[in-house]
Tab-separated table of C-alpha atoms and ligand atoms in Angstrom:
chain	number	residue	atom	x	y	z
A	6	UNK	CA	-22.752	7.439	-17.869
A	7	UNK	CA	-23.634	8.032	-21.498
A	8	UNK	CA	-21.513	9.802	-24.081
A	9	UNK	CA	-17.793	10.442	-24.024
A	10	UNK	CA	-16.426	10.119	-20.534
A	11	UNK	CA	-14.622	13.010	-18.936
A	12	UNK	CA	-11.325	11.549	-17.687
A	13	UNK	CA	-9.899	14.865	-16.465
A	14	UNK	CA	-9.032	15.448	-12.809
A	15	UNK	CA	-11.879	16.808	-10.665
A	16	UNK	CA	-11.398	20.365	-9.338
A	17	UNK	CA	-9.844	21.004	-5.930
A	18	UNK	CA	-12.421	20.812	-3.131
A	19	UNK	CA	-12.591	23.610	-0.584
A	20	UNK	CA	-9.707	23.261	1.920
A	21	UNK	CA	-10.470	21.559	5.251
A	22	UNK	CA	-10.255	23.567	8.507
A	23	UNK	CA	-7.825	21.003	10.023
A	24	UNK	CA	-5.599	18.448	8.249
A	25	UNK	CA	-6.672	14.841	7.693
A	26	UNK	CA	-5.011	11.593	6.571
A	27	UNK	CA	-5.989	9.617	3.466
A	28	UNK	CA	-6.194	6.234	5.211
A	29	UNK	CA	-5.768	4.152	2.033
A	30	UNK	CA	-4.449	5.085	-1.399
A	31	UNK	CA	-2.587	3.488	-4.303
A	32	UNK	CA	-0.213	6.105	-5.673
A	33	UNK	CA	1.524	3.421	-7.761
A	34	UNK	CA	-1.624	2.745	-9.836
A	35	UNK	CA	-1.932	4.898	-12.937
A	36	UNK	CA	-5.263	6.619	-13.600
A	37	UNK	CA	-5.890	5.642	-17.233
A	38	UNK	CA	-6.332	8.538	-19.633
A	39	UNK	CA	-6.118	11.193	-16.942
A	40	UNK	CA	-2.860	12.952	-17.865
A	41	UNK	CA	-1.367	15.580	-15.568
A	42	UNK	CA	-3.089	17.931	-13.135
A	43	UNK	CA	-2.364	20.850	-15.467
A	44	UNK	CA	-3.783	19.041	-18.500
A	45	UNK	CA	-0.504	17.679	-19.926
A	46	UNK	CA	-0.251	14.072	-21.073
A	47	UNK	CA	2.129	12.805	-18.364
A	48	UNK	CA	0.518	11.493	-15.144
A	49	UNK	CA	1.150	13.496	-11.965
A	50	UNK	CA	4.375	12.739	-10.121
A	51	UNK	CA	4.355	11.606	-6.511
A	52	UNK	CA	5.478	15.110	-5.463
A	53	UNK	CA	2.594	16.674	-7.420
A	54	UNK	CA	0.109	14.273	-5.809
A	55	UNK	CA	1.334	15.219	-2.333
A	56	UNK	CA	1.482	18.942	-3.132
A	57	UNK	CA	-2.100	19.009	-4.438
A	58	UNK	CA	-3.405	17.050	-1.445
A	59	UNK	CA	-1.636	19.367	1.017
A	60	UNK	CA	-3.329	22.388	-0.635
A	61	UNK	CA	-6.718	21.220	0.687
A	62	UNK	CA	-5.536	19.865	4.054
A	63	UNK	CA	-4.836	16.222	3.176
A	64	UNK	CA	-1.283	16.360	4.484
A	65	UNK	CA	-0.638	12.672	5.173
A	66	UNK	CA	-1.514	9.483	3.346
A	67	UNK	CA	-1.154	5.727	3.800
A	68	UNK	CA	0.262	4.230	0.602
A	69	UNK	CA	-0.889	0.639	0.124
A	70	UNK	CA	1.263	-1.695	-1.978
A	71	UNK	CA	-0.693	-4.920	-2.334
A	72	UNK	CA	1.131	-6.902	-4.980
A	73	UNK	CA	4.853	-7.695	-5.066
A	74	UNK	CA	5.932	-4.855	-7.417
A	75	UNK	CA	3.732	-2.358	-5.536
A	76	UNK	CA	5.065	-3.511	-2.164
A	77	UNK	CA	8.659	-3.001	-3.382
A	78	UNK	CA	7.723	0.470	-4.681
A	79	UNK	CA	6.004	1.344	-1.397
A	80	UNK	CA	9.052	0.174	0.574
A	81	UNK	CA	11.167	2.702	-1.363
A	82	UNK	CA	8.852	5.748	-1.513
A	83	UNK	CA	7.868	5.842	2.161
A	84	UNK	CA	11.577	6.301	2.986
A	85	UNK	CA	11.742	9.362	0.709
A	86	UNK	CA	8.394	11.125	1.107
A	87	UNK	CA	7.612	12.260	4.680
A	88	UNK	CA	3.867	12.657	3.949
A	89	UNK	CA	3.583	8.899	3.384
A	90	UNK	CA	3.479	5.866	5.607
A	91	UNK	CA	3.036	2.474	3.995
A	92	UNK	CA	1.176	-0.782	4.041
A	93	UNK	CA	2.174	-4.003	2.276
A	94	UNK	CA	0.367	-7.276	1.630
A	95	UNK	CA	-0.742	-9.657	-1.063
A	96	UNK	CA	-4.246	-8.575	-2.098
A	97	UNK	CA	-6.746	-11.470	-1.935
A	98	UNK	CA	-7.050	-11.333	-5.731
A	99	UNK	CA	-3.261	-11.745	-6.006
A	100	UNK	CA	-3.150	-14.837	-3.803
A	101	UNK	CA	-4.702	-17.404	-6.207
A	102	UNK	CA	-2.420	-16.190	-9.005
A	103	UNK	CA	0.683	-16.876	-6.868
A	104	UNK	CA	-0.797	-20.229	-5.826
A	105	UNK	CA	-1.297	-21.348	-9.425
A	106	UNK	CA	-5.100	-21.482	-9.045
A	107	UNK	CA	-6.577	-20.994	-12.491
A	108	UNK	CA	-10.313	-21.176	-11.914
A	109	UNK	CA	-12.585	-19.257	-14.222
A	110	UNK	CA	-14.214	-16.550	-12.146
A	111	UNK	CA	-18.018	-16.334	-12.113
A	112	UNK	CA	-17.815	-13.062	-14.033
A	113	UNK	CA	-15.108	-14.416	-16.348
A	114	UNK	CA	-12.893	-11.444	-15.529
A	115	UNK	CA	-10.107	-13.096	-13.584
A	116	UNK	CA	-6.902	-11.442	-14.816
A	117	UNK	CA	-4.149	-13.382	-16.540
A	118	UNK	CA	-1.033	-13.976	-14.447
A	119	UNK	CA	1.737	-11.408	-14.772
A	120	UNK	CA	5.473	-12.007	-14.520
A	121	UNK	CA	5.665	-11.593	-10.735
A	122	UNK	CA	3.028	-14.300	-10.225
A	123	UNK	CA	5.714	-16.893	-11.090
A	124	UNK	CA	6.907	-16.348	-7.490
A	125	UNK	CA	5.308	-19.145	-5.402
A	126	UNK	CA	2.836	-17.988	-2.744
A	127	UNK	CA	5.061	-18.889	0.227
A	128	UNK	CA	8.018	-16.984	-1.234
A	129	UNK	CA	5.841	-13.985	-2.073
A	130	UNK	CA	4.474	-13.949	1.472
A	131	UNK	CA	8.025	-14.192	2.857
A	132	UNK	CA	9.046	-11.151	0.822
A	133	UNK	CA	6.063	-9.154	2.132
A	134	UNK	CA	7.032	-10.115	5.689
A	135	UNK	CA	10.644	-9.085	5.097
A	136	UNK	CA	9.611	-5.674	3.720
A	137	UNK	CA	7.244	-5.084	6.648
A	138	UNK	CA	9.868	-6.105	9.199
A	139	UNK	CA	12.707	-4.180	7.582
A	140	UNK	CA	11.203	-0.709	7.209
A	141	UNK	CA	9.943	1.248	10.220
A	142	UNK	CA	7.759	3.427	7.954
A	143	UNK	CA	5.672	0.402	6.972
A	144	UNK	CA	2.957	0.508	9.644
A	145	UNK	CA	0.215	-1.597	8.041
A	146	UNK	CA	-0.243	-5.163	6.897
A	147	UNK	CA	-2.808	-4.710	4.150
A	148	UNK	CA	-4.826	-4.793	2.247
A	149	UNK	CA	-5.583	-8.411	2.994
A	150	UNK	CA	-8.798	-10.331	3.516
A	151	UNK	CA	-11.247	-12.149	1.287
A	152	UNK	CA	-12.649	-11.272	-2.137
A	153	UNK	CA	-15.297	-13.750	-3.195
A	154	UNK	CA	-16.320	-11.676	-6.215
A	155	UNK	CA	-13.680	-13.262	-8.437
A	156	UNK	CA	-12.796	-16.452	-6.582
A	157	UNK	CA	-14.090	-19.997	-6.940
A	158	UNK	CA	-13.813	-22.689	-4.301
A	159	UNK	CA	-10.071	-23.278	-4.552
A	160	UNK	CA	-9.351	-19.552	-4.809
A	161	UNK	CA	-11.359	-18.935	-1.640
A	162	UNK	CA	-9.436	-21.659	0.175
A	163	UNK	CA	-6.027	-20.148	-0.624
A	164	UNK	CA	-7.291	-16.622	0.123
A	165	UNK	CA	-8.383	-17.752	3.574
A	166	UNK	CA	-4.970	-19.294	4.309
A	167	UNK	CA	-3.166	-16.177	3.146
A	168	UNK	CA	-5.499	-13.936	5.174
A	169	UNK	CA	-4.615	-15.939	8.285
A	170	UNK	CA	-0.889	-15.564	7.512
A	171	UNK	CA	-1.337	-11.778	7.179
A	172	UNK	CA	-3.202	-11.600	10.515
A	173	UNK	CA	-0.362	-13.514	12.174
A	174	UNK	CA	2.217	-11.192	10.579
A	175	UNK	CA	0.451	-8.034	11.800
A	176	UNK	CA	0.345	-9.425	15.331
A	177	UNK	CA	3.966	-10.577	15.239
A	178	UNK	CA	5.207	-7.149	14.089
A	179	UNK	CA	2.701	-5.087	16.100
A	180	UNK	CA	1.306	-3.436	12.956
A	181	UNK	CA	-2.217	-2.351	12.063
A	182	UNK	CA	-4.226	-4.622	9.763
A	183	UNK	CA	-6.205	-3.233	6.814
A	184	UNK	CA	-8.952	-5.535	5.581
A	185	UNK	CA	-10.283	-5.915	2.051
A	186	UNK	CA	-13.731	-7.520	2.254
A	187	UNK	CA	-15.685	-7.940	-0.964
A	188	UNK	CA	-18.806	-10.102	-0.837
A	189	UNK	CA	-17.282	-11.989	2.092
A	190	UNK	CA	-18.468	-10.219	5.278
A	191	UNK	CA	-19.386	-13.335	7.295
A	192	UNK	CA	-16.229	-15.221	6.371
A	193	UNK	CA	-13.942	-12.264	7.129
A	194	UNK	CA	-15.505	-11.863	10.571
A	195	UNK	CA	-15.299	-15.598	11.230
A	196	UNK	CA	-11.560	-15.719	10.460
A	197	UNK	CA	-10.845	-12.608	12.552
A	198	UNK	CA	-12.725	-13.983	15.542
A	199	UNK	CA	-11.242	-17.472	15.223
A	200	UNK	CA	-7.619	-16.315	14.950
A	201	UNK	CA	-7.937	-13.170	17.091
A	202	UNK	CA	-7.840	-9.812	15.316
A	203	UNK	CA	-4.801	-7.557	15.756
A	204	UNK	CA	-5.365	-4.699	18.256
A	205	UNK	CA	-5.699	-2.218	15.408
A	206	UNK	CA	-7.892	-3.696	12.673
A	207	UNK	CA	-9.344	-1.415	9.988
A	208	UNK	CA	-12.001	-2.355	7.431
A	209	UNK	CA	-10.790	-0.435	4.390
A	210	UNK	CA	-13.554	0.873	2.082
A	211	UNK	CA	-16.183	-0.466	4.451
A	212	UNK	CA	-19.027	-1.962	2.424
A	213	UNK	CA	-21.244	-3.659	4.998
A	214	UNK	CA	-24.687	-2.736	6.304
A	215	UNK	CA	-25.680	-1.266	9.673
A	216	UNK	CA	-25.693	-4.684	11.390
A	217	UNK	CA	-22.173	-5.431	10.157
A	218	UNK	CA	-21.039	-1.977	11.304
A	219	UNK	CA	-22.466	-2.630	14.788
A	220	UNK	CA	-20.633	-5.961	14.939
A	221	UNK	CA	-17.328	-4.281	13.994
A	222	UNK	CA	-17.865	-1.509	16.556
A	223	UNK	CA	-18.534	-4.093	19.286
A	224	UNK	CA	-15.178	-5.668	18.512
A	225	UNK	CA	-13.398	-2.300	18.544
A	226	UNK	CA	-12.554	-2.560	14.852
A	227	UNK	CA	-12.127	0.607	12.815
A	228	UNK	CA	-14.198	1.435	9.726
A	229	UNK	CA	-12.740	3.474	6.894
A	230	UNK	CA	-15.155	5.072	4.432
A	231	UNK	CA	-14.262	5.797	0.803
A	232	UNK	CA	-16.016	7.784	-1.941
A	233	UNK	CA	-18.634	5.024	-2.170
A	234	UNK	CA	-20.365	6.628	0.845
A	235	UNK	CA	-21.216	9.637	-1.361
A	236	UNK	CA	-22.873	7.590	-4.121
A	237	UNK	CA	-26.576	8.236	-4.631
A	238	UNK	CA	-27.675	4.620	-4.160
A	239	UNK	CA	-25.535	4.036	-1.050
A	240	UNK	CA	-28.263	4.632	1.529
A	241	UNK	CA	-27.435	1.347	3.327
A	242	UNK	CA	-23.798	2.372	3.613
A	243	UNK	CA	-24.778	5.752	5.071
A	244	UNK	CA	-26.962	3.935	7.612
A	245	UNK	CA	-23.885	1.866	8.509
A	246	UNK	CA	-21.853	5.073	8.881
A	247	UNK	CA	-24.252	6.388	11.495
A	248	UNK	CA	-23.520	3.320	13.678
A	249	UNK	CA	-19.822	4.210	13.965
A	250	UNK	CA	-18.517	6.283	16.890
A	251	UNK	CA	-16.229	9.075	15.668
A	252	UNK	CA	-13.261	7.459	17.403
A	253	UNK	CA	-13.484	4.322	15.234
A	254	UNK	CA	-13.878	6.225	11.971
A	255	UNK	CA	-11.389	6.779	9.148
A	256	UNK	CA	-11.661	8.347	5.678
A	257	UNK	CA	-9.842	7.285	2.520
A	258	UNK	CA	-9.836	7.540	-1.262
A	259	UNK	CA	-8.695	4.077	-2.453
A	260	UNK	CA	-7.412	6.227	-5.326
A	261	UNK	CA	-7.359	6.057	-8.277
A	262	UNK	CA	-10.689	4.203	-7.839
A	263	UNK	CA	-14.039	5.103	-6.218
A	264	UNK	CA	-14.035	8.820	-7.018
A	265	UNK	CA	-16.623	10.619	-4.851
A	266	UNK	CA	-19.848	12.104	-6.192
A	267	UNK	CA	-20.319	14.258	-8.282
A	268	UNK	CA	-17.096	13.246	-10.069
A	269	UNK	CA	-17.757	9.503	-10.563
A	270	UNK	CA	-16.030	8.133	-13.655
A	271	UNK	CA	-13.193	10.648	-13.344
A	272	UNK	CA	-9.887	9.677	-11.693
A	273	UNK	CA	-9.453	9.802	-7.942
A	274	UNK	CA	-6.479	11.127	-5.940
A	275	UNK	CA	-5.707	11.818	-2.266
A	276	UNK	CA	-6.806	15.493	-2.510
A	277	UNK	CA	-10.387	14.279	-2.933
A	278	UNK	CA	-10.296	12.937	0.651
A	279	UNK	CA	-11.355	16.494	1.472
A	280	UNK	CA	-14.626	16.056	-0.452
A	281	UNK	CA	-15.512	12.752	1.240
A	282	UNK	CA	-14.612	14.185	4.674
A	283	UNK	CA	-17.088	17.042	4.147
A	284	UNK	CA	-19.776	14.543	3.213
A	285	UNK	CA	-19.061	12.486	6.363
A	286	UNK	CA	-19.474	15.600	8.520
A	287	UNK	CA	-22.776	16.418	6.811
A	288	UNK	CA	-24.131	12.862	7.127
A	289	UNK	CA	-23.127	12.625	10.791
A	290	UNK	CA	-24.229	16.200	11.514
A	291	UNK	CA	-20.961	16.959	13.323
A	292	UNK	CA	-18.731	20.009	13.193
A	293	UNK	CA	-16.288	19.613	10.311
A	294	UNK	CA	-13.242	20.795	12.243
A	295	UNK	CA	-14.056	18.484	15.158
A	296	UNK	CA	-14.397	15.566	12.745
A	297	UNK	CA	-11.056	16.376	11.069
A	298	UNK	CA	-9.260	16.606	14.442
A	299	UNK	CA	-10.723	13.275	15.515
A	300	UNK	CA	-9.834	11.521	12.244
A	301	UNK	CA	-6.309	12.904	12.551
A	302	UNK	CA	-5.696	11.697	16.096
A	303	UNK	CA	-7.254	8.301	15.360
A	304	UNK	CA	-4.871	7.881	12.424
A	305	UNK	CA	-1.951	8.513	14.803
A	306	UNK	CA	-3.373	5.954	17.242
A	307	UNK	CA	-3.560	3.459	14.386
A	308	UNK	CA	-0.302	4.066	12.564
A	309	UNK	CA	1.916	6.034	14.961
A	310	UNK	CA	3.723	9.281	14.249
A	311	UNK	CA	4.539	10.167	10.668
B	409	LIG	ZN1	-7.143	-0.554	-2.050
């Protein structure tokens, strides 16, 4: 991406023939430099995000709050905005910071602790559990899992413990589990099989190959595809997609990250779920409306009524 980057919002995709759910988004994360939908300097409000998504048929979204401030925010907004259900967890990259693990990551990019990381890991986990138990619009424990990209040995150890605590919480509360798996496929599967996965387990932003997809399908786990599936080099991911029965499929943005092709480098938002959904239909060679209806009913199976 040479030259000055275009940070403006991508145009609205063509509306879908039947509504879909954005299975995983972070409406609390600002999209740096993007401004408002109309070109003003202020970022879009939550109401504007929902309104723009609804215009193209993305009428429901699962808001994921995966650090303490984001979980508190999610707890509040899902009570006010009927288009949203919520998920809460401590992201695997948050866990070492709460545990006081200060390893230098292999890429040297491990973030500095922020104020909320002064809360010890056990207390932070207890707060997540209390939010999940105390709000009937929180339907997901996630995103949780393992992220070996930025973790050394000690970081991986505490991530694994926290992942197991999140699995136990999802089972205790009867909630769906959303998995974050970065460079840790074998270990994630091992923990899930050892502890017993919750009935509704979703790999968010699935990033495995066809063999990994087959393994997940055998276990009855759900695979959610983000904008990464549209990237030019992602042929292995598209092969994985073709292993997934429609009934185990979900679509998501992971906004404001992972903006689908041809808008890479620009900010992402739930309305762009419509673009990725069209690409899924094309890759799978299925009728778009049939795909949308199936994604919609699967989301209700996973998360219950909105
Ligand atoms: Zn995410």
